[in-house]
Coordinates of C-alpha atoms and ligand atoms in Angstrom, one line a residue:
M1 CA 99.0 -22.9 165.2
K2 CA 99.6 -24.9 162.0
C3 CA 103.1 -24.7 160.4
P4 CA 102.8 -22.6 157.1
Y5 CA 105.6 -24.6 155.6
C6 CA 104.8 -28.3 156.2
G7 CA 101.3 -28.1 157.7
H8 CA 102.4 -29.7 161.0
S9 CA 99.5 -29.2 163.4
D10 CA 101.5 -28.0 166.4
T11 CA 104.2 -25.3 166.7
R12 CA 106.1 -24.0 169.7
V13 CA 106.3 -20.3 170.7
V14 CA 110.0 -19.5 171.2
D15 CA 109.6 -15.7 171.7
S16 CA 106.8 -13.3 172.4
R17 CA 107.0 -9.5 172.6
P18 CA 104.9 -6.4 171.9
S19 CA 105.0 -4.9 168.5
D20 CA 103.7 -1.8 166.8
E21 CA 103.9 0.2 170.1
G22 CA 101.9 -2.4 171.9
A23 CA 99.1 -2.6 169.4
A24 CA 100.1 -6.2 168.5
I25 CA 101.9 -9.2 170.1
R26 CA 104.6 -10.6 167.9
R27 CA 105.2 -14.3 168.5
R28 CA 108.2 -16.3 167.1
R29 CA 107.2 -19.9 166.6
E30 CA 109.2 -23.0 165.7
C31 CA 107.8 -26.1 164.0
P32 CA 108.9 -29.4 165.6
G33 CA 108.1 -31.1 162.2
C34 CA 110.4 -29.3 159.8
G35 CA 112.4 -27.1 162.3
R36 CA 111.5 -23.9 160.5
R37 CA 110.6 -20.7 162.3
F38 CA 107.9 -18.2 161.5
T39 CA 106.2 -15.2 163.1
T40 CA 102.6 -14.5 164.1
Y41 CA 101.0 -11.3 165.1
E42 CA 98.1 -11.1 167.4
R43 CA 96.0 -7.9 167.3
A44 CA 92.6 -6.7 168.3
Q45 CA 90.2 -6.7 165.4
L46 CA 87.3 -4.3 165.5
E47 CA 85.7 -5.1 162.2
P48 CA 86.9 -7.6 159.7
L49 CA 88.0 -6.3 156.3
M50 CA 85.8 -7.9 153.7
V51 CA 87.1 -9.1 150.4
I52 CA 84.9 -8.9 147.3
K53 CA 85.9 -11.8 145.1
R54 CA 85.8 -11.9 141.3
D55 CA 82.6 -13.8 141.3
G56 CA 81.0 -11.2 143.6
R57 CA 81.0 -13.2 146.8
R58 CA 82.5 -11.7 150.0
E59 CA 84.7 -13.3 152.5
P60 CA 86.8 -11.9 155.5
F61 CA 90.3 -10.9 154.6
N62 CA 92.8 -13.6 155.4
P63 CA 96.4 -12.4 155.8
D64 CA 97.6 -16.0 155.7
K65 CA 96.3 -16.4 152.2
L66 CA 98.1 -13.3 151.1
L67 CA 101.3 -14.3 152.9
R68 CA 101.2 -17.7 151.2
G69 CA 101.1 -16.1 147.8
L70 CA 103.9 -13.8 148.7
L71 CA 106.1 -16.6 150.1
L72 CA 105.5 -18.6 146.9
A73 CA 106.5 -15.7 144.7
C74 CA 109.6 -15.0 146.8
E75 CA 110.8 -18.6 147.0
K76 CA 114.6 -18.8 146.7
R77 CA 114.7 -15.0 146.3
P78 CA 116.8 -12.7 148.6
V79 CA 113.7 -11.4 150.3
S80 CA 113.3 -11.5 154.1
Q81 CA 110.3 -13.5 155.2
E82 CA 109.8 -11.0 158.0
T83 CA 109.3 -8.2 155.4
L84 CA 106.5 -10.3 153.7
R85 CA 104.9 -11.1 157.0
H86 CA 104.9 -7.5 158.1
F87 CA 103.2 -6.6 154.8
A88 CA 100.6 -9.3 155.1
Y89 CA 99.7 -8.7 158.7
T90 CA 99.6 -5.0 158.6
F91 CA 97.7 -5.0 155.3
E92 CA 94.3 -4.4 156.9
D93 CA 95.7 -1.2 158.4
Q94 CA 96.6 0.1 155.0
V95 CA 93.1 -0.3 153.7
A96 CA 90.8 2.6 154.4
G97 CA 87.3 1.2 153.7
P98 CA 85.5 -1.9 155.2
E99 CA 85.8 -3.6 151.8
I100 CA 88.4 -4.3 149.1
S101 CA 88.3 -6.3 145.9
S102 CA 90.6 -9.3 145.4
E103 CA 92.0 -7.5 142.3
E104 CA 92.9 -4.5 144.5
I105 CA 94.7 -6.7 147.0
G106 CA 96.6 -8.2 144.1
L107 CA 97.6 -4.8 142.8
K108 CA 98.7 -3.6 146.2
A109 CA 100.8 -6.8 146.6
M110 CA 102.3 -6.3 143.2
A111 CA 103.3 -2.7 143.9
F112 CA 104.9 -3.9 147.1
L113 CA 106.8 -6.7 145.4
R114 CA 107.8 -4.5 142.5
D115 CA 110.0 -2.4 144.8
L116 CA 111.3 -5.5 146.6
D117 CA 112.3 -8.1 144.0
Q118 CA 111.5 -8.1 140.2
V119 CA 111.5 -11.9 139.8
A120 CA 109.1 -12.3 142.7
Y121 CA 107.0 -9.5 141.2
I122 CA 106.8 -11.3 137.9
R123 CA 105.9 -14.6 139.5
F124 CA 103.2 -13.0 141.6
A125 CA 101.8 -10.9 138.7
S126 CA 101.7 -13.9 136.4
V127 CA 99.3 -15.6 138.9
Y128 CA 97.3 -12.6 139.9
R129 CA 96.8 -11.1 136.5
E130 CA 96.5 -14.5 134.8
F131 CA 98.4 -13.3 131.8
D132 CA 96.2 -14.1 128.9
S133 CA 99.0 -14.3 126.4
V134 CA 102.7 -14.9 126.2
E135 CA 103.0 -11.5 124.5
R136 CA 101.7 -9.7 127.6
F137 CA 104.0 -11.7 129.8
I138 CA 107.0 -10.8 127.7
E139 CA 105.8 -7.2 127.6
E140 CA 105.8 -7.1 131.3
I141 CA 109.3 -8.6 131.6
R142 CA 110.5 -6.1 129.0
H143 CA 109.0 -3.2 130.9
L144 CA 110.8 -4.4 134.1
G145 CA 114.1 -4.7 132.3
G146 CA 113.7 -1.2 131.0
V147 CA 113.6 -2.4 127.4
D148 CA 110.5 -0.5 126.6
K149 CA 110.1 -0.6 122.8
R150 CA 107.0 1.4 122.3
E151 CA 107.5 1.8 118.6
E152 CA 106.5 -1.9 118.2
G153 CA 103.0 -1.4 119.5
Ligands
LIG1 ZN1 106.9 -27.4 159.7

């Protein structure tokens, strides 16, 4: 298992225990390269969730990709990495259908971050929504700060 922080190709399992009432195995790993620890979840997968990308192509859902985005957004924020991991690795269980659009994943992640940390939310949203103007970005920050001046628009 590759280290998600430094990319070191080999990591050590330091703890392994059942999670989600036995539906998953939670493994705590340590990277000998950078010394950081992270958690992996191993679970049975019956049918992979498919992601419909913006260009219409489909690919299997990758929780690592989602987690990477969340970790970046929460960098230096008081957010537990365990919380982010739990969200990313149980994400598939929260989706009802066999398919989801990448936009929908972004929206769900934004809703999750919005309750967690506003700075992280803004960072994530700025990437996912690809703010098309500074005005929209400021509008979003204003909205978060509760300075909602509707009379301007
Ligand atoms: Zn590392």
